[in-house]
């Protein structure tokens, strides 16, 4: 491309074929696209070798701590019916399908007058900003259509509705342009499907 452009500048009086500069913009775009694709694939490969960081976010008592306990097959996080039990971020390193993954259980997101709980919320949102993938965990036994934490979900993030066993009607709630997975941690339903995502 550079040679053709230089030739047209240096030898304007010569009989240079008219199509020398034709499609120059298109050729430049092809080069840029090729480089961009290479860099994107390189970053993906880097992530897969270094490891992915997944943050589980959502309101209190949606089942975030239960999920990390289930996935890790360990009693890592305290599970209680009392809202706001998790105040800090709990992380576990796992091997999923041969790739290193760090999964973080975060504090339940809600408005609170408790200073410690608010700090936990702040840290949870900060983790969400740097995570490679977010799992937004919602409580299926409640009306989650207006749940604020759904707004944290990006295009490739997962919205997981827990407590499917407590949903008595059809699964009526759909969130526009969001992929929703219904699970029941208590009944061990949908966990394998979640892990395959």
PDB file of C-alpha atoms in Angstrom:
ATOM      1  CA  UNK A   1       0.000   0.000   0.000  1.00  0.00           C
ATOM      2  CA  UNK A   2       2.794   2.399   1.006  1.00  0.00           C
ATOM      3  CA  UNK A   3       4.790   1.667  -2.168  1.00  0.00           C
ATOM      4  CA  UNK A   4       1.797   2.346  -4.389  1.00  0.00           C
ATOM      5  CA  UNK A   5       0.980   5.631  -2.621  1.00  0.00           C
ATOM      6  CA  UNK A   6       4.633   6.759  -2.773  1.00  0.00           C
ATOM      7  CA  UNK A   7       4.855   5.871  -6.467  1.00  0.00           C
ATOM      8  CA  UNK A   8       1.815   7.997  -7.256  1.00  0.00           C
ATOM      9  CA  UNK A   9       3.345  10.941  -5.346  1.00  0.00           C
ATOM     10  CA  UNK A  10       6.939  10.612  -6.621  1.00  0.00           C
ATOM     11  CA  UNK A  11       6.105   9.941 -10.257  1.00  0.00           C
ATOM     12  CA  UNK A  12       2.871  11.805 -11.013  1.00  0.00           C
ATOM     13  CA  UNK A  13       3.946  12.533 -14.585  1.00  0.00           C
ATOM     14  CA  UNK A  14       4.756   8.883 -15.320  1.00  0.00           C
ATOM     15  CA  UNK A  15       2.147   6.627 -16.798  1.00  0.00           C
ATOM     16  CA  UNK A  16       1.168   4.824 -13.610  1.00  0.00           C
ATOM     17  CA  UNK A  17      -1.876   2.559 -14.004  1.00  0.00           C
ATOM     18  CA  UNK A  18      -5.075   4.280 -12.872  1.00  0.00           C
ATOM     19  CA  UNK A  19      -5.979   1.456 -10.498  1.00  0.00           C
ATOM     20  CA  UNK A  20      -2.797   1.783  -8.391  1.00  0.00           C
ATOM     21  CA  UNK A  21      -4.630   3.750  -5.692  1.00  0.00           C
ATOM     22  CA  UNK A  22      -7.992   2.100  -6.265  1.00  0.00           C
ATOM     23  CA  UNK A  23      -9.325   0.293  -3.183  1.00  0.00           C
ATOM     24  CA  UNK A  24      -6.530   1.692  -0.973  1.00  0.00           C
ATOM     25  CA  UNK A  25      -9.026   2.462   1.807  1.00  0.00           C
ATOM     26  CA  UNK A  26     -10.395  -1.072   1.564  1.00  0.00           C
ATOM     27  CA  UNK A  27      -6.922  -2.617   1.715  1.00  0.00           C
ATOM     28  CA  UNK A  28      -6.009  -0.495   4.744  1.00  0.00           C
ATOM     29  CA  UNK A  29      -9.234  -1.585   6.483  1.00  0.00           C
ATOM     30  CA  UNK A  30      -8.386  -5.248   5.760  1.00  0.00           C
ATOM     31  CA  UNK A  31      -4.970  -4.784   7.410  1.00  0.00           C
ATOM     32  CA  UNK A  32      -6.505  -3.042  10.450  1.00  0.00           C
ATOM     33  CA  UNK A  33      -9.169  -5.766  10.804  1.00  0.00           C
ATOM     34  CA  UNK A  34      -6.518  -8.483  10.564  1.00  0.00           C
ATOM     35  CA  UNK A  35      -4.373  -6.866  13.268  1.00  0.00           C
ATOM     36  CA  UNK A  36      -7.421  -6.296  15.501  1.00  0.00           C
ATOM     37  CA  UNK A  37      -8.473  -9.935  15.173  1.00  0.00           C
ATOM     38  CA  UNK A  38      -4.962 -11.115  15.984  1.00  0.00           C
ATOM     39  CA  UNK A  39      -4.792  -8.903  19.090  1.00  0.00           C
ATOM     40  CA  UNK A  40      -8.254  -9.997  20.233  1.00  0.00           C
ATOM     41  CA  UNK A  41      -7.382 -13.684  19.886  1.00  0.00           C
ATOM     42  CA  UNK A  42      -4.070 -13.058  21.630  1.00  0.00           C
ATOM     43  CA  UNK A  43      -5.872 -11.453  24.603  1.00  0.00           C
ATOM     44  CA  UNK A  44      -8.331 -14.358  24.780  1.00  0.00           C
ATOM     45  CA  UNK A  45      -5.447 -16.825  24.794  1.00  0.00           C
ATOM     46  CA  UNK A  46      -3.729 -14.805  27.510  1.00  0.00           C
ATOM     47  CA  UNK A  47      -6.891 -14.852  29.629  1.00  0.00           C
ATOM     48  CA  UNK A  48      -7.271 -18.607  29.224  1.00  0.00           C
ATOM     49  CA  UNK A  49      -3.678 -19.236  30.302  1.00  0.00           C
ATOM     50  CA  UNK A  50      -3.656 -16.660  33.123  1.00  0.00           C
ATOM     51  CA  UNK A  51      -7.178 -17.478  34.302  1.00  0.00           C
ATOM     52  CA  UNK A  52     -10.629 -15.948  34.261  1.00  0.00           C
ATOM     53  CA  UNK A  53     -12.100 -13.922  37.104  1.00  0.00           C
ATOM     54  CA  UNK A  54     -15.816 -14.459  37.735  1.00  0.00           C
ATOM     55  CA  UNK A  55     -17.791 -12.356  40.230  1.00  0.00           C
ATOM     56  CA  UNK A  56     -21.122 -13.547  41.644  1.00  0.00           C
ATOM     57  CA  UNK A  57     -23.297 -10.520  42.388  1.00  0.00           C
ATOM     58  CA  UNK A  58     -26.869  -9.904  43.436  1.00  0.00           C
ATOM     59  CA  UNK A  59     -29.210  -9.036  46.267  1.00  0.00           C
ATOM     60  CA  UNK A  60     -29.002 -10.518  49.762  1.00  0.00           C
ATOM     61  CA  UNK A  61     -30.174 -14.113  50.264  1.00  0.00           C
ATOM     62  CA  UNK A  62     -30.332 -14.916  46.544  1.00  0.00           C
ATOM     63  CA  UNK A  63     -27.986 -17.878  46.992  1.00  0.00           C
ATOM     64  CA  UNK A  64     -24.561 -16.478  46.040  1.00  0.00           C
ATOM     65  CA  UNK A  65     -22.766 -18.100  48.983  1.00  0.00           C
ATOM     66  CA  UNK A  66     -24.675 -21.360  48.488  1.00  0.00           C
ATOM     67  CA  UNK A  67     -23.540 -21.386  44.853  1.00  0.00           C
ATOM     68  CA  UNK A  68     -19.853 -20.919  45.656  1.00  0.00           C
ATOM     69  CA  UNK A  69     -20.102 -23.658  48.311  1.00  0.00           C
ATOM     70  CA  UNK A  70     -21.792 -25.959  45.787  1.00  0.00           C
ATOM     71  CA  UNK A  71     -19.284 -25.280  43.001  1.00  0.00           C
ATOM     72  CA  UNK A  72     -16.225 -25.629  45.249  1.00  0.00           C
ATOM     73  CA  UNK A  73     -17.701 -28.601  47.169  1.00  0.00           C
ATOM     74  CA  UNK A  74     -16.508 -26.877  50.347  1.00  0.00           C
ATOM     75  CA  UNK A  75     -18.080 -24.916  53.190  1.00  0.00           C
ATOM     76  CA  UNK A  76     -16.336 -21.666  52.284  1.00  0.00           C
ATOM     77  CA  UNK A  77     -19.069 -19.120  52.886  1.00  0.00           C
ATOM     78  CA  UNK A  78     -21.515 -18.843  55.772  1.00  0.00           C
ATOM     79  CA  UNK A  79     -25.047 -19.548  54.576  1.00  0.00           C
ATOM     80  CA  UNK A  80     -27.881 -18.134  56.673  1.00  0.00           C
ATOM     81  CA  UNK A  81     -31.467 -16.960  56.331  1.00  0.00           C
ATOM     82  CA  UNK A  82     -30.315 -13.697  57.922  1.00  0.00           C
ATOM     83  CA  UNK A  83     -29.810 -11.110  55.186  1.00  0.00           C
ATOM     84  CA  UNK A  84     -26.403  -9.492  54.792  1.00  0.00           C
ATOM     85  CA  UNK A  85     -24.358 -12.411  56.175  1.00  0.00           C
ATOM     86  CA  UNK A  86     -21.587 -12.026  53.586  1.00  0.00           C
ATOM     87  CA  UNK A  87     -19.841  -8.711  54.158  1.00  0.00           C
ATOM     88  CA  UNK A  88     -16.516  -9.362  52.439  1.00  0.00           C
ATOM     89  CA  UNK A  89     -15.411 -11.024  49.198  1.00  0.00           C
ATOM     90  CA  UNK A  90     -14.647 -14.746  49.313  1.00  0.00           C
ATOM     91  CA  UNK A  91     -12.581 -16.155  46.434  1.00  0.00           C
ATOM     92  CA  UNK A  92     -11.936 -19.713  45.307  1.00  0.00           C
ATOM     93  CA  UNK A  93      -9.527 -20.911  42.595  1.00  0.00           C
ATOM     94  CA  UNK A  94     -10.863 -23.757  40.473  1.00  0.00           C
ATOM     95  CA  UNK A  95     -10.007 -25.707  37.364  1.00  0.00           C
ATOM     96  CA  UNK A  96     -12.994 -25.658  35.021  1.00  0.00           C
ATOM     97  CA  UNK A  97     -12.650 -27.680  31.812  1.00  0.00           C
ATOM     98  CA  UNK A  98      -8.868 -27.377  32.108  1.00  0.00           C
ATOM     99  CA  UNK A  99      -8.827 -23.578  32.551  1.00  0.00           C
ATOM    100  CA  UNK A 100      -7.869 -21.731  35.749  1.00  0.00           C
ATOM    101  CA  UNK A 101     -10.831 -19.764  37.125  1.00  0.00           C
ATOM    102  CA  UNK A 102     -11.192 -17.597  40.214  1.00  0.00           C
ATOM    103  CA  UNK A 103     -14.774 -17.244  41.439  1.00  0.00           C
ATOM    104  CA  UNK A 104     -15.674 -14.500  43.909  1.00  0.00           C
ATOM    105  CA  UNK A 105     -18.694 -14.514  46.221  1.00  0.00           C
ATOM    106  CA  UNK A 106     -19.570 -10.903  46.988  1.00  0.00           C
ATOM    107  CA  UNK A 107     -21.699  -9.107  49.573  1.00  0.00           C
ATOM    108  CA  UNK A 108     -25.423  -8.913  48.880  1.00  0.00           C
ATOM    109  CA  UNK A 109     -26.351  -5.661  47.199  1.00  0.00           C
ATOM    110  CA  UNK A 110     -28.952  -3.583  49.025  1.00  0.00           C
ATOM    111  CA  UNK A 111     -29.382  -0.217  50.671  1.00  0.00           C
ATOM    112  CA  UNK A 112     -28.345  -0.345  54.302  1.00  0.00           C
ATOM    113  CA  UNK A 113     -27.626   1.929  57.247  1.00  0.00           C
ATOM    114  CA  UNK A 114     -24.849  -0.444  58.304  1.00  0.00           C
ATOM    115  CA  UNK A 115     -21.430   1.026  57.493  1.00  0.00           C
ATOM    116  CA  UNK A 116     -19.736  -2.377  57.139  1.00  0.00           C
ATOM    117  CA  UNK A 117     -22.437  -3.699  54.833  1.00  0.00           C
ATOM    118  CA  UNK A 118     -22.202  -0.568  52.675  1.00  0.00           C
ATOM    119  CA  UNK A 119     -18.442  -1.070  52.392  1.00  0.00           C
ATOM    120  CA  UNK A 120     -19.096  -4.653  51.305  1.00  0.00           C
ATOM    121  CA  UNK A 121     -21.478  -3.343  48.633  1.00  0.00           C
ATOM    122  CA  UNK A 122     -18.874  -0.857  47.412  1.00  0.00           C
ATOM    123  CA  UNK A 123     -16.233  -3.593  47.138  1.00  0.00           C
ATOM    124  CA  UNK A 124     -18.668  -5.888  45.333  1.00  0.00           C
ATOM    125  CA  UNK A 125     -19.357  -3.262  42.677  1.00  0.00           C
ATOM    126  CA  UNK A 126     -15.615  -2.596  42.279  1.00  0.00           C
ATOM    127  CA  UNK A 127     -15.024  -6.327  41.712  1.00  0.00           C
ATOM    128  CA  UNK A 128     -17.787  -6.328  39.125  1.00  0.00           C
ATOM    129  CA  UNK A 129     -15.950  -3.679  37.113  1.00  0.00           C
ATOM    130  CA  UNK A 130     -12.796  -5.801  36.782  1.00  0.00           C
ATOM    131  CA  UNK A 131     -14.416  -9.246  36.390  1.00  0.00           C
ATOM    132  CA  UNK A 132     -14.124 -11.097  33.084  1.00  0.00           C
ATOM    133  CA  UNK A 133     -17.610 -12.475  33.659  1.00  0.00           C
ATOM    134  CA  UNK A 134     -20.389 -11.582  36.064  1.00  0.00           C
ATOM    135  CA  UNK A 135     -23.017 -13.986  37.344  1.00  0.00           C
ATOM    136  CA  UNK A 136     -25.975 -11.950  38.549  1.00  0.00           C
ATOM    137  CA  UNK A 137     -27.782 -14.173  41.056  1.00  0.00           C
ATOM    138  CA  UNK A 138     -31.470 -13.436  41.688  1.00  0.00           C
ATOM    139  CA  UNK A 139     -34.039 -14.913  44.082  1.00  0.00           C
ATOM    140  CA  UNK A 140     -36.736 -16.698  42.065  1.00  0.00           C
ATOM    141  CA  UNK A 141     -39.167 -16.634  44.990  1.00  0.00           C
ATOM    142  CA  UNK A 142     -39.337 -12.836  44.744  1.00  0.00           C
ATOM    143  CA  UNK A 143     -40.243 -10.363  42.024  1.00  0.00           C
ATOM    144  CA  UNK A 144     -36.828  -9.695  40.531  1.00  0.00           C
ATOM    145  CA  UNK A 145     -37.917  -7.787  37.403  1.00  0.00           C
ATOM    146  CA  UNK A 146     -37.000  -4.458  39.004  1.00  0.00           C
ATOM    147  CA  UNK A 147     -33.882  -5.744  40.767  1.00  0.00           C
ATOM    148  CA  UNK A 148     -31.149  -3.093  40.567  1.00  0.00           C
ATOM    149  CA  UNK A 149     -28.269  -5.588  40.286  1.00  0.00           C
ATOM    150  CA  UNK A 150     -29.556  -6.685  36.846  1.00  0.00           C
ATOM    151  CA  UNK A 151     -28.254  -3.350  35.559  1.00  0.00           C
ATOM    152  CA  UNK A 152     -24.707  -4.579  36.313  1.00  0.00           C
ATOM    153  CA  UNK A 153     -25.040  -7.350  33.715  1.00  0.00           C
ATOM    154  CA  UNK A 154     -23.137  -6.775  30.497  1.00  0.00           C
ATOM    155  CA  UNK A 155     -23.850  -8.355  27.131  1.00  0.00           C
ATOM    156  CA  UNK A 156     -21.956 -11.587  27.853  1.00  0.00           C
ATOM    157  CA  UNK A 157     -22.768 -11.900  31.552  1.00  0.00           C
ATOM    158  CA  UNK A 158     -25.180 -14.461  32.999  1.00  0.00           C
ATOM    159  CA  UNK A 159     -28.344 -13.810  34.960  1.00  0.00           C
ATOM    160  CA  UNK A 160     -29.049 -16.808  37.163  1.00  0.00           C
ATOM    161  CA  UNK A 161     -32.390 -17.144  38.942  1.00  0.00           C
ATOM    162  CA  UNK A 162     -32.039 -19.392  41.977  1.00  0.00           C
ATOM    163  CA  UNK A 163     -34.792 -21.121  43.981  1.00  0.00           C
ATOM    164  CA  UNK A 164     -36.516 -22.473  40.895  1.00  0.00           C
ATOM    165  CA  UNK A 165     -38.126 -25.013  43.229  1.00  0.00           C
ATOM    166  CA  UNK A 166     -40.042 -22.155  44.921  1.00  0.00           C
ATOM    167  CA  UNK A 167     -41.482 -20.755  41.691  1.00  0.00           C
ATOM    168  CA  UNK A 168     -45.051 -22.058  41.577  1.00  0.00           C
ATOM    169  CA  UNK A 169     -46.208 -20.452  38.333  1.00  0.00           C
ATOM    170  CA  UNK A 170     -44.657 -20.500  34.878  1.00  0.00           C
ATOM    171  CA  UNK A 171     -41.379 -18.656  34.562  1.00  0.00           C
ATOM    172  CA  UNK A 172     -43.081 -15.387  33.631  1.00  0.00           C
ATOM    173  CA  UNK A 173     -40.325 -12.876  34.002  1.00  0.00           C
ATOM    174  CA  UNK A 174     -38.100 -12.214  31.033  1.00  0.00           C
ATOM    175  CA  UNK A 175     -35.485  -9.512  30.956  1.00  0.00           C
ATOM    176  CA  UNK A 176     -34.928  -7.877  27.598  1.00  0.00           C
ATOM    177  CA  UNK A 177     -31.733  -8.921  25.783  1.00  0.00           C
ATOM    178  CA  UNK A 178     -30.504 -10.882  28.798  1.00  0.00           C
ATOM    179  CA  UNK A 179     -29.701 -14.560  28.963  1.00  0.00           C
ATOM    180  CA  UNK A 180     -31.478 -16.069  31.984  1.00  0.00           C
ATOM    181  CA  UNK A 181     -30.757 -19.449  33.521  1.00  0.00           C
ATOM    182  CA  UNK A 182     -33.113 -20.907  36.151  1.00  0.00           C
ATOM    183  CA  UNK A 183     -31.528 -23.144  38.792  1.00  0.00           C
ATOM    184  CA  UNK A 184     -32.191 -24.602  42.220  1.00  0.00           C
ATOM    185  CA  UNK A 185     -29.091 -24.935  44.379  1.00  0.00           C
ATOM    186  CA  UNK A 186     -31.125 -26.704  47.062  1.00  0.00           C
ATOM    187  CA  UNK A 187     -32.294 -29.355  44.575  1.00  0.00           C
ATOM    188  CA  UNK A 188     -28.965 -29.356  42.653  1.00  0.00           C
ATOM    189  CA  UNK A 189     -30.897 -28.493  39.503  1.00  0.00           C
ATOM    190  CA  UNK A 190     -29.258 -26.599  36.644  1.00  0.00           C
ATOM    191  CA  UNK A 191     -25.788 -26.414  38.249  1.00  0.00           C
ATOM    192  CA  UNK A 192     -24.107 -28.491  35.539  1.00  0.00           C
ATOM    193  CA  UNK A 193     -25.759 -26.387  32.856  1.00  0.00           C
ATOM    194  CA  UNK A 194     -24.522 -23.242  34.584  1.00  0.00           C
ATOM    195  CA  UNK A 195     -20.966 -24.587  34.746  1.00  0.00           C
ATOM    196  CA  UNK A 196     -21.052 -25.432  31.048  1.00  0.00           C
ATOM    197  CA  UNK A 197     -21.814 -21.822  30.124  1.00  0.00           C
TER     198      UNK A 197
END
